[in-house]
Every structure is written in structure tokens, then in C-alpha cells.
CSV table of C-alpha atoms in Angstrom, one decimal:
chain,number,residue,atom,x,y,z
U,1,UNK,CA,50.2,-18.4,-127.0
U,2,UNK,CA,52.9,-20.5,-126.5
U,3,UNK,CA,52.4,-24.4,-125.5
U,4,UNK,CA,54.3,-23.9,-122.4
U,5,UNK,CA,52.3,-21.0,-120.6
U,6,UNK,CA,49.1,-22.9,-121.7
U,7,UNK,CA,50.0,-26.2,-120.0
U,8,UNK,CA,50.3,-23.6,-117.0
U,9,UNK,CA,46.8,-22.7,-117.1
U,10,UNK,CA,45.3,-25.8,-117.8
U,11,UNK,CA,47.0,-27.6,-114.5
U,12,UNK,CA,49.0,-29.7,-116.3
U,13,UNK,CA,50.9,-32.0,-113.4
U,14,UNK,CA,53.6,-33.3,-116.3
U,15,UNK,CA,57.0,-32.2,-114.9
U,16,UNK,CA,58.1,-29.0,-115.7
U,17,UNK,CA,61.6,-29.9,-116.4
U,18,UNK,CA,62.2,-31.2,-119.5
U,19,UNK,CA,59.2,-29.8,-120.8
U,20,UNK,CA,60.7,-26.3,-121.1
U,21,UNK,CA,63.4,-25.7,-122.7
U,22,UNK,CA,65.4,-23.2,-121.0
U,23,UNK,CA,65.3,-22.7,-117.4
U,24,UNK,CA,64.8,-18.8,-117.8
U,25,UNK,CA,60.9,-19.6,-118.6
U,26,UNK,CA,60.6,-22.1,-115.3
U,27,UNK,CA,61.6,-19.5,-112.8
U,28,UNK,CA,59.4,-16.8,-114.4
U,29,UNK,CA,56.9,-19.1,-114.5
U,30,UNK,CA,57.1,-20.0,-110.6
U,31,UNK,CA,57.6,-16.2,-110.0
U,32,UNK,CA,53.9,-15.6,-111.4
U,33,UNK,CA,52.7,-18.5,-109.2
U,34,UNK,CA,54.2,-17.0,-106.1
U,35,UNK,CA,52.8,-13.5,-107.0
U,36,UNK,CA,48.9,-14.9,-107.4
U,37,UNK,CA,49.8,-17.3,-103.9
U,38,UNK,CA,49.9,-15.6,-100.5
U,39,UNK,CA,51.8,-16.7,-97.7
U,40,UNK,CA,50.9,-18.3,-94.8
U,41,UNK,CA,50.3,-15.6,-92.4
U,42,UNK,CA,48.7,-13.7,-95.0
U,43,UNK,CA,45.9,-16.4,-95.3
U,44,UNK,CA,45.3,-17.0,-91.5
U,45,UNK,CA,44.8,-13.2,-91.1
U,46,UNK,CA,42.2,-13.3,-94.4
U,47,UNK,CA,40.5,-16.8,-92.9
U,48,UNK,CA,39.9,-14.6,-89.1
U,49,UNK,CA,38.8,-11.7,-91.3
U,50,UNK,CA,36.5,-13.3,-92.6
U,51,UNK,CA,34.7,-15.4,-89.6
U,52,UNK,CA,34.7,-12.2,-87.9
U,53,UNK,CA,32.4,-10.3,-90.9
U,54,UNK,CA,30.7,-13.6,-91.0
U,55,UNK,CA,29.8,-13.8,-87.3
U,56,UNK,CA,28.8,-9.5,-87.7
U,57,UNK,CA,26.7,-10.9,-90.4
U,58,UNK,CA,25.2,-13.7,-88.6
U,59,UNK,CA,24.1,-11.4,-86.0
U,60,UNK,CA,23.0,-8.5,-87.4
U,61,UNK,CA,19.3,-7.9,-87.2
U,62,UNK,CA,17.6,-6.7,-89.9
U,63,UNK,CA,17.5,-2.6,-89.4
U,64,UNK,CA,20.4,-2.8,-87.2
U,65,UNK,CA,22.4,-0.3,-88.9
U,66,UNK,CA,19.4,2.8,-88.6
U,67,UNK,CA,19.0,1.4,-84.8
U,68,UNK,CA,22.3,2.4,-83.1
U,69,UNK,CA,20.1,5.7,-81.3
U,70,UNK,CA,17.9,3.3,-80.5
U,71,UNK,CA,21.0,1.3,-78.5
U,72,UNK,CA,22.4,4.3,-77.1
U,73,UNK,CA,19.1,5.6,-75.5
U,74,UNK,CA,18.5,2.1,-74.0
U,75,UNK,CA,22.1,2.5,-72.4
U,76,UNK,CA,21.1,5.8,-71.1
U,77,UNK,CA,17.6,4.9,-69.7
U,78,UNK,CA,19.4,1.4,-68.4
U,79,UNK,CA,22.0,3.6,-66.6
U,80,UNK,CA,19.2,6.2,-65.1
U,81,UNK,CA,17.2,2.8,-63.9
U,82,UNK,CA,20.0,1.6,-62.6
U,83,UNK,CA,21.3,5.0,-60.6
U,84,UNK,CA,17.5,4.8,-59.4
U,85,UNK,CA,18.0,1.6,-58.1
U,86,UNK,CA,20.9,2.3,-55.8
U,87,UNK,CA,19.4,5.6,-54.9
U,88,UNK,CA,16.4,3.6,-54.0
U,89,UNK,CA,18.4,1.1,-51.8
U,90,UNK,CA,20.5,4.0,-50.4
U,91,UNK,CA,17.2,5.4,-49.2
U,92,UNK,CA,16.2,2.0,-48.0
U,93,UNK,CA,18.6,1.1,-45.6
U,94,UNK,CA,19.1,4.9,-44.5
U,95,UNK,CA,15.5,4.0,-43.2
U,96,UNK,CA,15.8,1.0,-41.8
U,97,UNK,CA,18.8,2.9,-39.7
U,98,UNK,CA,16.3,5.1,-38.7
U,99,UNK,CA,13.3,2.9,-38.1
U,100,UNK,CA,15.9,0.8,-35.8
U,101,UNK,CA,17.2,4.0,-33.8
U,102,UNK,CA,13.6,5.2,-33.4
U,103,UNK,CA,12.5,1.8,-32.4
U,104,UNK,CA,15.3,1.4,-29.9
U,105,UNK,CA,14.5,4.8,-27.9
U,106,UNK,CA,11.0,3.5,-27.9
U,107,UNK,CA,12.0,0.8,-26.2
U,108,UNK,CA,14.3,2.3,-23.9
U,109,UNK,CA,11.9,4.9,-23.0
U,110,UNK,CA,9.0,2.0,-22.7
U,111,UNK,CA,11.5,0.2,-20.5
U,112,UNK,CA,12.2,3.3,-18.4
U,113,UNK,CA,8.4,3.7,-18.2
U,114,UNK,CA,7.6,0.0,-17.1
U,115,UNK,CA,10.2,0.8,-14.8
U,116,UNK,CA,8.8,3.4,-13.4
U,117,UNK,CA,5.2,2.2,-12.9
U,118,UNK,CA,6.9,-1.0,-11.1
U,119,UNK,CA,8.6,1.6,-8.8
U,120,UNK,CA,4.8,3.0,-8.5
U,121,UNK,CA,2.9,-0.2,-8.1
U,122,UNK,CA,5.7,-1.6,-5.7
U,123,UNK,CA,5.0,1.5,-3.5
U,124,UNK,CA,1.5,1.3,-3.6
U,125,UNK,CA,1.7,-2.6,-2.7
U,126,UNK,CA,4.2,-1.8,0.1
U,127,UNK,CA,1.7,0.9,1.8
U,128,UNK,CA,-1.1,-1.7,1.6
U,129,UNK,CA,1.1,-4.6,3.0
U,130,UNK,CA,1.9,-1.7,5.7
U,131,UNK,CA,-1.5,-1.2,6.7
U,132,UNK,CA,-3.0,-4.8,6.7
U,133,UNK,CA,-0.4,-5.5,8.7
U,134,UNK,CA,-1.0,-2.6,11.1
U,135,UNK,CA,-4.4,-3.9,11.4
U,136,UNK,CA,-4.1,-7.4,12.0
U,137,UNK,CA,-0.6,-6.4,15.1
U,138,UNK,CA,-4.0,-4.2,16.5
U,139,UNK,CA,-6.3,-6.8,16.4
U,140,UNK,CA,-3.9,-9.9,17.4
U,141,UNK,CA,-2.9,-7.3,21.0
U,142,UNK,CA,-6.5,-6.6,21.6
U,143,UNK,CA,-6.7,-2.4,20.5
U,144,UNK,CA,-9.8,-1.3,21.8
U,145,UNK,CA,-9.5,2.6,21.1
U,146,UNK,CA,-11.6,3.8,18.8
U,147,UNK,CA,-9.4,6.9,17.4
U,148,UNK,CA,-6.7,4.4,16.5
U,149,UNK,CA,-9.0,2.2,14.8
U,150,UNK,CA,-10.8,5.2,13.3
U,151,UNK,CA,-7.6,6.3,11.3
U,152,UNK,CA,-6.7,3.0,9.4
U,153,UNK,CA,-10.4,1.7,8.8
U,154,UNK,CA,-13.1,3.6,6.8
U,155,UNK,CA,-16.4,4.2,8.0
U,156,UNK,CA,-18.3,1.6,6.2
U,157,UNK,CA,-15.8,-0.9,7.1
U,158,UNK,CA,-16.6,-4.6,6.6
U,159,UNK,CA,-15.0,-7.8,7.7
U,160,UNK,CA,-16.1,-11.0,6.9
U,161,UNK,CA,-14.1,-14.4,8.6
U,162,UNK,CA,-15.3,-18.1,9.3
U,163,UNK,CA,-17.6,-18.9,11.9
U,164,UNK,CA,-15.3,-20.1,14.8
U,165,UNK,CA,-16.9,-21.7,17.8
U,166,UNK,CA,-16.1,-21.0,21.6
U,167,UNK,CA,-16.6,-17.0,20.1
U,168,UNK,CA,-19.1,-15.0,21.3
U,169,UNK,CA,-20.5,-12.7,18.7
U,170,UNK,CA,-23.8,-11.5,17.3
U,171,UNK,CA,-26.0,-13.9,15.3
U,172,UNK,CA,-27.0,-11.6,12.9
U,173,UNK,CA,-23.3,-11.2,12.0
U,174,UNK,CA,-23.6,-14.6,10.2
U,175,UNK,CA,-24.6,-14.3,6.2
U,176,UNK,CA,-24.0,-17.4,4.4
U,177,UNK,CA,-22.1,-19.1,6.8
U,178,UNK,CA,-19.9,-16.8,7.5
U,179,UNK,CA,-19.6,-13.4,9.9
U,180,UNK,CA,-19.5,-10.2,8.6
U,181,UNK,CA,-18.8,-7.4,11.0
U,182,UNK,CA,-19.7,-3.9,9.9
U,183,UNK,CA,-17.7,-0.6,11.4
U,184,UNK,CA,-15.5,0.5,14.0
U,185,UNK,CA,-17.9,-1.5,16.5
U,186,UNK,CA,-17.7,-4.9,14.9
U,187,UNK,CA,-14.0,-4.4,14.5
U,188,UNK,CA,-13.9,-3.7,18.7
U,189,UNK,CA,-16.3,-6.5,18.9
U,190,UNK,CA,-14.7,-9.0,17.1
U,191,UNK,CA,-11.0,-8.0,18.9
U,192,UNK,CA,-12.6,-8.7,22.3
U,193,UNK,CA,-14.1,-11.8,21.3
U,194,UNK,CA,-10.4,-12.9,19.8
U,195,UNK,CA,-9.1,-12.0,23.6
U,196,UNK,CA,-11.8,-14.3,24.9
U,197,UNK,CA,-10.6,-16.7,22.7
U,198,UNK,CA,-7.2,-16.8,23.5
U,199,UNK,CA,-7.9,-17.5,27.1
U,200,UNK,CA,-8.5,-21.2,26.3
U,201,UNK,CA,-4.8,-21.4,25.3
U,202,UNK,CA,-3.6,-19.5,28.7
U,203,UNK,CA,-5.4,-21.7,30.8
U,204,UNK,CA,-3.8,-24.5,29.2
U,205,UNK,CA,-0.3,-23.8,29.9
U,206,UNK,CA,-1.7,-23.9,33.7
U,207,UNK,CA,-0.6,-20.8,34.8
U,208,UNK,CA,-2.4,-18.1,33.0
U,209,UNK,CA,0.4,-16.6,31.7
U,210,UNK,CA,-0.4,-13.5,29.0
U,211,UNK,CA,-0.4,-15.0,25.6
U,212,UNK,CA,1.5,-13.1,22.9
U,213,UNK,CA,-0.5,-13.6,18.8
U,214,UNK,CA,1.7,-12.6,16.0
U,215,UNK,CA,0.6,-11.8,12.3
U,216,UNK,CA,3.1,-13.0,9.9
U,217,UNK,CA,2.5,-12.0,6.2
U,218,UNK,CA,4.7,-14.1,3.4
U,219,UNK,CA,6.1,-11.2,1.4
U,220,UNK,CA,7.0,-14.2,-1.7
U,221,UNK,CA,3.0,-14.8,-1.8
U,222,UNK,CA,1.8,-11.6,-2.6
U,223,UNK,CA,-1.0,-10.3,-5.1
U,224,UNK,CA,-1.6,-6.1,-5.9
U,225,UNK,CA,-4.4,-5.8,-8.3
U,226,UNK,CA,-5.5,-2.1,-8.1
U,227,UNK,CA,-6.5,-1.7,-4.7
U,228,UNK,CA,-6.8,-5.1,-4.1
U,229,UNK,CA,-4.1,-6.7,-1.8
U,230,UNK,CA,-3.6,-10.5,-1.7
U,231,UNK,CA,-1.7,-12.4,0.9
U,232,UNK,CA,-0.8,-15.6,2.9
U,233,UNK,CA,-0.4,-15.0,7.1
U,234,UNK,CA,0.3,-17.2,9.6
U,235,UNK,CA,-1.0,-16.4,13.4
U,236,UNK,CA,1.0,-17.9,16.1
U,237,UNK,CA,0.2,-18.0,19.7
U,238,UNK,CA,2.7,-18.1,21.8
U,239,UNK,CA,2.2,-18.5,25.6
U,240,UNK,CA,6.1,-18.4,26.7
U,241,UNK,CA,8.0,-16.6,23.8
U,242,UNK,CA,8.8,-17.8,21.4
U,243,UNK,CA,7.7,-21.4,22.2
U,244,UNK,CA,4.8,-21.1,19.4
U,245,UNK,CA,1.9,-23.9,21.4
U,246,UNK,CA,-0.9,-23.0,18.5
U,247,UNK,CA,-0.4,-21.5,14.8
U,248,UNK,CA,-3.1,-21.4,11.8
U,249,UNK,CA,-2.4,-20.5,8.3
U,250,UNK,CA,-4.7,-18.3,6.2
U,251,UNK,CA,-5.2,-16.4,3.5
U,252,UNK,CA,-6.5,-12.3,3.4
U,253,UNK,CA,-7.7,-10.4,1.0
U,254,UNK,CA,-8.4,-6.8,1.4
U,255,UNK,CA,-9.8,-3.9,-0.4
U,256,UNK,CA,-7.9,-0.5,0.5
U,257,UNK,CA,-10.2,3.2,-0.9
U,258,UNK,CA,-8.5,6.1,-2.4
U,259,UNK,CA,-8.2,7.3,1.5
U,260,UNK,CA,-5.5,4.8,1.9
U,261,UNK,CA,-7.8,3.7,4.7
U,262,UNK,CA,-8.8,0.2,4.8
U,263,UNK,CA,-13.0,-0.7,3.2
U,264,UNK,CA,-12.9,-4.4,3.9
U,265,UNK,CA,-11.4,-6.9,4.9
U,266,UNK,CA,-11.7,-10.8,4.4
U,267,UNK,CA,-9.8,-13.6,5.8
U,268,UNK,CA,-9.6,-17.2,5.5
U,269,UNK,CA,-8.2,-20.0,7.4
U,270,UNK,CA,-9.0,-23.6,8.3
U,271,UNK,CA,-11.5,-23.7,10.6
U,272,UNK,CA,-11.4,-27.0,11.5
U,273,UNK,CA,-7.3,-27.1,12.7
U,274,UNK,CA,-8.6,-24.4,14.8
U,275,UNK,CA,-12.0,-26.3,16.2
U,276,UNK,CA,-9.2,-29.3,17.0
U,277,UNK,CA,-6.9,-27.5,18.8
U,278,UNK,CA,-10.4,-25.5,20.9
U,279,UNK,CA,-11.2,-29.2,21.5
U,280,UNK,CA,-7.8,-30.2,23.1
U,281,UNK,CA,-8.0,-27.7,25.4
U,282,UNK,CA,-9.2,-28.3,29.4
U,283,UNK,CA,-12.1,-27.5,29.3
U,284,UNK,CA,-12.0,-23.7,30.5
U,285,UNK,CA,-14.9,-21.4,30.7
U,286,UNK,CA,-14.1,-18.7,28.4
U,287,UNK,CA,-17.8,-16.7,28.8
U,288,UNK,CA,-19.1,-16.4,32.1
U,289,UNK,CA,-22.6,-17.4,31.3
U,290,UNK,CA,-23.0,-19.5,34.4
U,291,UNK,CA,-24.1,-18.2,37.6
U,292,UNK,CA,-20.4,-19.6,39.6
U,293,UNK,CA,-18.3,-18.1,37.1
U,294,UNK,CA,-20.4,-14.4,37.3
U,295,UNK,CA,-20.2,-14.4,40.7
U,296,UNK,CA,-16.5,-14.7,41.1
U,297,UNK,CA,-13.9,-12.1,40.9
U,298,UNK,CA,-12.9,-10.4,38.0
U,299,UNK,CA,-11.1,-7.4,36.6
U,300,UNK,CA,-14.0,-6.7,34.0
U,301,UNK,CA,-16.8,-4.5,35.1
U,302,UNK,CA,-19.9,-6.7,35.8
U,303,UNK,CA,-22.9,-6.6,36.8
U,304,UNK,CA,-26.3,-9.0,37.1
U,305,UNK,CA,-29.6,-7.8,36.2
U,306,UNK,CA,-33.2,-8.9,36.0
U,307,UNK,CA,-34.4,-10.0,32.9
U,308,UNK,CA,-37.8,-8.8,33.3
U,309,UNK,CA,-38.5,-4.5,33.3
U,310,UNK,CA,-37.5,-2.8,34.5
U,311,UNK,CA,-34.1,-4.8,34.4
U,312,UNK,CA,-33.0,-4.0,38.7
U,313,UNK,CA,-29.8,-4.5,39.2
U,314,UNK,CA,-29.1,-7.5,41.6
U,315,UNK,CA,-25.3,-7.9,42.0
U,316,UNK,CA,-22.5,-5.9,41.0
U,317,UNK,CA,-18.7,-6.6,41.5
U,318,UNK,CA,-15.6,-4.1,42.7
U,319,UNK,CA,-14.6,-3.8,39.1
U,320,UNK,CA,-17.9,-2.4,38.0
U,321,UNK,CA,-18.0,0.2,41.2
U,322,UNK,CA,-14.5,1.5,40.4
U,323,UNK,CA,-15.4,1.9,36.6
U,324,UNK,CA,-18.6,4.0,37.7
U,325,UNK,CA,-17.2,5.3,41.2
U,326,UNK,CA,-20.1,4.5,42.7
U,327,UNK,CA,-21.2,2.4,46.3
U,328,UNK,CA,-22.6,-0.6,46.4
U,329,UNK,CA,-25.5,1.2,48.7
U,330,UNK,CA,-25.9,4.1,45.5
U,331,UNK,CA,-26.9,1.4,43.0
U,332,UNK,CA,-29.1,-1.6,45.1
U,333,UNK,CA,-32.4,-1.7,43.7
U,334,UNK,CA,-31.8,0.6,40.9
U,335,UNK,CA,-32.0,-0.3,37.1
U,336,UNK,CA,-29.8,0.0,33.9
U,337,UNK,CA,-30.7,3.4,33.4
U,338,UNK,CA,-28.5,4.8,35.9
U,339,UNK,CA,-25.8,4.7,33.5
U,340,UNK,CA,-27.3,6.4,31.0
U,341,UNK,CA,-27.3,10.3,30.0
U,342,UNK,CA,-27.6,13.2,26.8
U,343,UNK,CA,-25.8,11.2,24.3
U,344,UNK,CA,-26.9,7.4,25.2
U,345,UNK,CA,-28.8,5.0,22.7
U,346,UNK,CA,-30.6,3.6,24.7
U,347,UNK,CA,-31.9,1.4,21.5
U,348,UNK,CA,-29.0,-0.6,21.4
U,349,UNK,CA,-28.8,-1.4,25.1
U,350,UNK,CA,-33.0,-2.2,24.3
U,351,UNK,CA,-32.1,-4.7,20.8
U,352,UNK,CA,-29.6,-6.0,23.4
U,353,UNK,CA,-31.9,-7.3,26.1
U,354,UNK,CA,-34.1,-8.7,23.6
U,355,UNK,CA,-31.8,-10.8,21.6
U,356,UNK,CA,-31.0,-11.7,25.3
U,357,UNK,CA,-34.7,-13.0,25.5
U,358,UNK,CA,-33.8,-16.0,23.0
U,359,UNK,CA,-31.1,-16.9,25.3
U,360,UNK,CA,-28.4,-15.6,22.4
U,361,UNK,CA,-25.2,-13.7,23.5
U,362,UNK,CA,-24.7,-10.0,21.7
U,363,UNK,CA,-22.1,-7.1,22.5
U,364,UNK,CA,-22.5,-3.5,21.3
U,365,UNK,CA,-20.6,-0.4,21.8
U,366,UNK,CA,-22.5,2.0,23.5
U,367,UNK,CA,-21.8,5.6,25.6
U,368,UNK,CA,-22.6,5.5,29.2
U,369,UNK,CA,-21.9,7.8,32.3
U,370,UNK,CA,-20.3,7.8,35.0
U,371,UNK,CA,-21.3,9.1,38.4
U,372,UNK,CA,-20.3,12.7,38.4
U,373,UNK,CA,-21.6,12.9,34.3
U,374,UNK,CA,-18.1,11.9,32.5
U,375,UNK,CA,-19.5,10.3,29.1
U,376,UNK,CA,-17.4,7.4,28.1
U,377,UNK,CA,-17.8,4.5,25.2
U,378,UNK,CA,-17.6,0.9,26.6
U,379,UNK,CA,-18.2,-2.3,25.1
U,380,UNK,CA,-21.2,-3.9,26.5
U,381,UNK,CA,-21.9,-7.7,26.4
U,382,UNK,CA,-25.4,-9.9,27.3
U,383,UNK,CA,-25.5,-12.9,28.2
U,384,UNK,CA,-27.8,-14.9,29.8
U,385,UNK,CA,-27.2,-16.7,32.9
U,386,UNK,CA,-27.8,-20.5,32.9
U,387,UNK,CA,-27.3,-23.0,36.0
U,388,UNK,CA,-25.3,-26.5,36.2
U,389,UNK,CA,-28.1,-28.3,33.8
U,390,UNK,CA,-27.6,-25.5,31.5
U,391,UNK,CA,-30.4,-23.8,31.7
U,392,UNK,CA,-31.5,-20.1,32.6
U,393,UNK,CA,-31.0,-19.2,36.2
U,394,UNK,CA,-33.7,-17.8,37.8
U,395,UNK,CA,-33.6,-16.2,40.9
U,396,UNK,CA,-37.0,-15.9,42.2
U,397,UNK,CA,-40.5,-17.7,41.3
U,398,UNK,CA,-42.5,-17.1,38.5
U,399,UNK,CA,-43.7,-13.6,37.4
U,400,UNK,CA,-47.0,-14.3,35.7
U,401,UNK,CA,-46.3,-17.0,33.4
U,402,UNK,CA,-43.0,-15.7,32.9
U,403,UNK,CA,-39.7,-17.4,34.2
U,404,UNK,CA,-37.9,-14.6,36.1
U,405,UNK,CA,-34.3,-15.6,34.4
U,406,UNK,CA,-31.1,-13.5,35.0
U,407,UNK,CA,-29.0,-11.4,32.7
U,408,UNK,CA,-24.9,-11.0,32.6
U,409,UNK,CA,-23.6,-7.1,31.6
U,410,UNK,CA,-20.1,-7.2,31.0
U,411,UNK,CA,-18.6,-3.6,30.5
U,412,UNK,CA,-15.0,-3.1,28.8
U,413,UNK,CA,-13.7,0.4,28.8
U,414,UNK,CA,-12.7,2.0,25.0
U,415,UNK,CA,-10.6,5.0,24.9
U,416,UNK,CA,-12.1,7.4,22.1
């Protein structure tokens, strides 16, 4: 080999000029050089080449080759889960849309139903403020007919109210401090009592002018539970309308049956505003229990009886006569039981003269006749007479141990 092409091959760094000796040999040389050399872009394309298989290498997994159905069926079951999924959440929300519209009508259709049963319930508690009302404008003008009573109160009616003094009533009313009035007859009872009552206040004014009472119901406090009915009133009594000289505020409760008719009835008021204002006034007589008052004249049927059997009659006003069309000549010396006929109790007009033996006022409504047989009802009240020491007048001497005291019948016509 010759000494030039081995000092190739063995790297020597010794010049090459001079060492050759003809320049032909240097250039093919450096032409075989070239030839074994690549360029520059030729080398950076190899170097990415080969990080590229280096980074395939680095993350191929052993068996990765025989795996690529493995990949593809993954791909295909991911892209079936995943078309599930949106199916899923399609379905989703396409039922939330539909639990929302469903939900809504329910609504509307609840609120159109709560509507409806406040239209109901405000009817109902507009009849029953309707008839409480009815029945307190009756009592407050003193109603005494019995078919007008009859159609707004049921048959077992019962009333209860406070004990209020200056009242006549009957003593077995009272249960627990408190009266309770049974019926159409302790409704009629009770409204003449409340026209005794209001006499007071006429006299006051000093001229014994009609009073007017007014029932006022405050539609804002109002309670309807079932057939319940809750309320605040206000009674005014007004002598010279609308100059109010006397109010009192209460509260009634009453109970109305499926006959729209009314089963009781309870009010409430203070009692004692109403025993202050009693106590203001003059001083007027409102129950003729003394033998002055009885004996003077009056537009109420009366008549003055014998306490003792068989009860004779012993004085009788014009009032009386007119109501009966008798003469004063037709009834002297006769006895209660000239009023009587077919369809009198004659029970109650008894259980009346012997509460009248404990001195104790009581009023009934009874049936009575008049002369030529015309039945009428009329409420009767007993009272027994006393004199100025308040005690019971007696006319004549004793009768066997017994004082021979006087009883008071006042009569008041009701139409039926």
C-alpha cells in the first residue's frame, strides 16, 4: 500500500502538502473523504431520525406490536361509552323539561284550585257574617215574632252571654257564671229583657226618647273555621242619631249547621264598662216590681194577682183589657185560668208561680186566649211585688201562717 493512503487511515494530522508529491493524489484523496462525510442537512435529518425510533422504542410496551386489535376495540367501545353518555344526558335533560312542564301545570292547576276553594270558603264566611249579623239587627230592634226567629235559628238553639245586672231573666239560665238561653223562647226572652235594658239609657236623656242599638261587625277581624264564625262587634246606643251616648265592644263566636240556620251562639263583652255606665244612670225603675210602678199606666198588658191559689185576679190595667177584649166587670174575682184554653201549658204558667214563691223574677212564652177563643203566644213575666222597704206587698192579713204577698203578670204579644 502506498505510504501516503496509509497515513490517511491512521489519522495522521501532518500536513498533507508537501507530504504528497503531486497534487493529483491530494484531491482524490479529499474526494474519498467527502464521499464517506455527509453534509449537514443530511446529518440533522439522521440525528431526528433517530430520536424519533428512539422515543418509539422507549415507549413501546412489551407485546405492543400483536396488541394493535386490542387498541382499536378499546377506541370502539370508548366511542360506544361515550355515544351512551350523551344519549344518557340527552335523555336527562329532555326529562327534566318534562318534570318542570309537568310540575308547572301542577302548580297552576293547584293555584287555580286554592283559588277556587278561597272563592268557596269566602262565600261560606260571607253567608255566616250575613246571618249573625241578621240576628244580632233582630235582637238589638227587639223582634219578638216567632216565625222570623224560627227561620234563622235552629230548634236546639243555645246562647250563652255574661251575666248583666239590671236584666231580668231566669235563674236557672245561669251555668257557671254565665246565662245560657235555650230555643226560640230564650231568644224572645232575652230580646225583651235587652228592651228593658235599654230603658235606663232613655230615661237618661230626660225625655224618653226611642233609643236606636246598632250591631257593628269588623269585617278585618274575622275567623271561618268550618262552620265556626269568629268576630269582633261593637253595640252602640244611640238615643238622638247618631249621637252614640253608650257603646261596648265584644267578641262572638257562633256555630252555624248544615241548615245554614244558626245552633248557637256566644258572645262576649266587658261586663263591667257595661255595670259602670248602668250605675251612672238616674236611677230609673226598669221592672215594675214595686206596687207604685204596677199600678201606673202602661202600654204593656198587666195584671196583679194573688199569690196564694187559686191566684184571683185583683187589678188589671186598660192595656191588658184591650189585649183580651174583655171588661173590667168580666174578670173581677176571677183567676188566671181565664186565659187559658185546648192548646195552653198550663205547666209553665205553674213552674212560673213557684219560682215566684222564692221572690225570683222568670218569663216564659206561653199560648193564651182571648175572649171570643183566638189562641195567641205572649211572653209572660212574674214578678213579685215588694213595697218601699223592699219587701213583698201584701194586700190583706195573714192566711194561715202564710203572708198573703202579691204577684205582677206582664203579658207582651208575639206574632207566630
Amino acid at each position: 500500500m502506498n505510504s501516503s493512503l496509509q497515513g490517511e487511515f491512521t489519522g495522521a494530522r501532518t500536513p498533507v502538502v508537501g507530504i504528497y508529491e503531486d497534487s493529483s493524489a491530494f484531491f482524490d484523496i479529499l474526494s474519498r473523504r467527502q464521499a464517506h462525510q455527509p453534509t449537514l442537512l443530511q446529518s440533522t435529518h439522521q440525528h431526528y431520525a433517530a430520536n424519533e425510533k428512539n422515543a418509539e422504542h422507549l415507549n413501546q410496551k412489551p407485546g405492543d406490536a400483536e396488541s394493535t386489535p386490542r387498541r382499536e376495540s378499546t377506541k370502539e367501545r370508548n366511542r360506544l361509552n361515550a355515544k351512551k353518555s350523551r344519549m344518557r344526558l340527552k335523555n336527562h335533560q329532555q326529562n327534566l323539561v318534562e318534570k318542570i312542564a309537568d310540575l308547572t301545570e301542577k302548580c297552576r292547576v293547584g293555584g287555580l284550585e286554592r283559588q277556587d276553594i278561597q272563592q268557596r270558603n269566602q262565600i261560606i264566611k260571607d253567608e255566616h257574617r250575613k246571618l249573625v249579623q241578621l240576628v244580632l239587627d233582630q235582637r238589638a230592634v227587639g223582634c219578638l215574632f216567632w216565625d222570623t226567629w224560627n227561620t234563622v235559628l235552629a230548634p236546639d238553639f243555645i246562647m250563652c252571654l255574661p251575666v248583666t245586672p239590671y236584666r231580668y231573666f231566669d235563674p236557672l239560665e245561669v251555668r257557671n257564671g254565665r246565662r245560657v238561653c235555650h230555643g226560640i223562647e230564650g231568644m224572645l226572652r232575652d230580646v225583651a229583657s235587652l228592651a228593658e235594658l235599654m230603658l235606663a239609657f232613655e230615661h237618661e236623656q230626660g225625655k224618653n226618647t226611642p233609643g236606636k242599638i246598632c250591631f257593628t261587625m269588623d269585617h278585618t277581624e274575622e275567623v271561618q273555621v268550618a262552620n265556626m264564625f269568629y268576630s269582633r262587634w261593637t253595640m252602640e246606643f244611640m238615643v238622638h242619631p247618631p249621637l252614640v251616648s253608650f257603646a261596648v265592644r265584644g267578641f262572638v263566636q257562633a256555630w252555624i249547621n248544615i241548615d245554614k240556620k244558626l245552633q248557637s251562639l256566644s258572645l262576649h263583652f266587658d261586663t263591667l264598662n257595661v255595670i259602670k255606665k248602668l250605675n251612672s244612670s238616674p236611677g230609673f225603675e226598669m221592672i215594675p216590681n214595686t206596687c207604685e210602678l204596677a199600678l201606673q199606666a202602661s202600654n204593656k198588658a198587666r195584671i196583679i194577682t194573688s199569690a196564694l191559689p187559686p191566684h184571683v185576679i185583683e187589678h188589671v190595667n186598660d192595656a191588658w183589657l184591650q189585649l183580651f177584649e174583655y171588661r173590667i166587670e168580666e174578670v173581677k174575682n176571677c183567676t188566671l185560668d181565664v186565659t187559658d184554653g185546648p192548646l195552653s201549658d198550663k205547666n209553665k204558667l205553674r213552674s212560673l208561680i213557684e219560682y215566684g214563691k222564692y221572690f225570683l223574677a222568670r218569663s216564659s212564652v206561653v199560648v193564651q186566649y182571648k175572649k171570643n177563643g183566638q189562641p195567641f203566644w205572649s211572653l209572660v213575666r212574674i214578678m213579685t211585688l215588694r213595697n218601699q222597704h223592699n219587701r213583698p206587698h201584701r194586700y190583706g192579713p195573714y192566711n194561715g201562717g202564710v203572708e198573703n204577698f202579691h204577684y205582677l203578670f206582664v203579658f207582651e204579644v208575639i206574632n207566630r
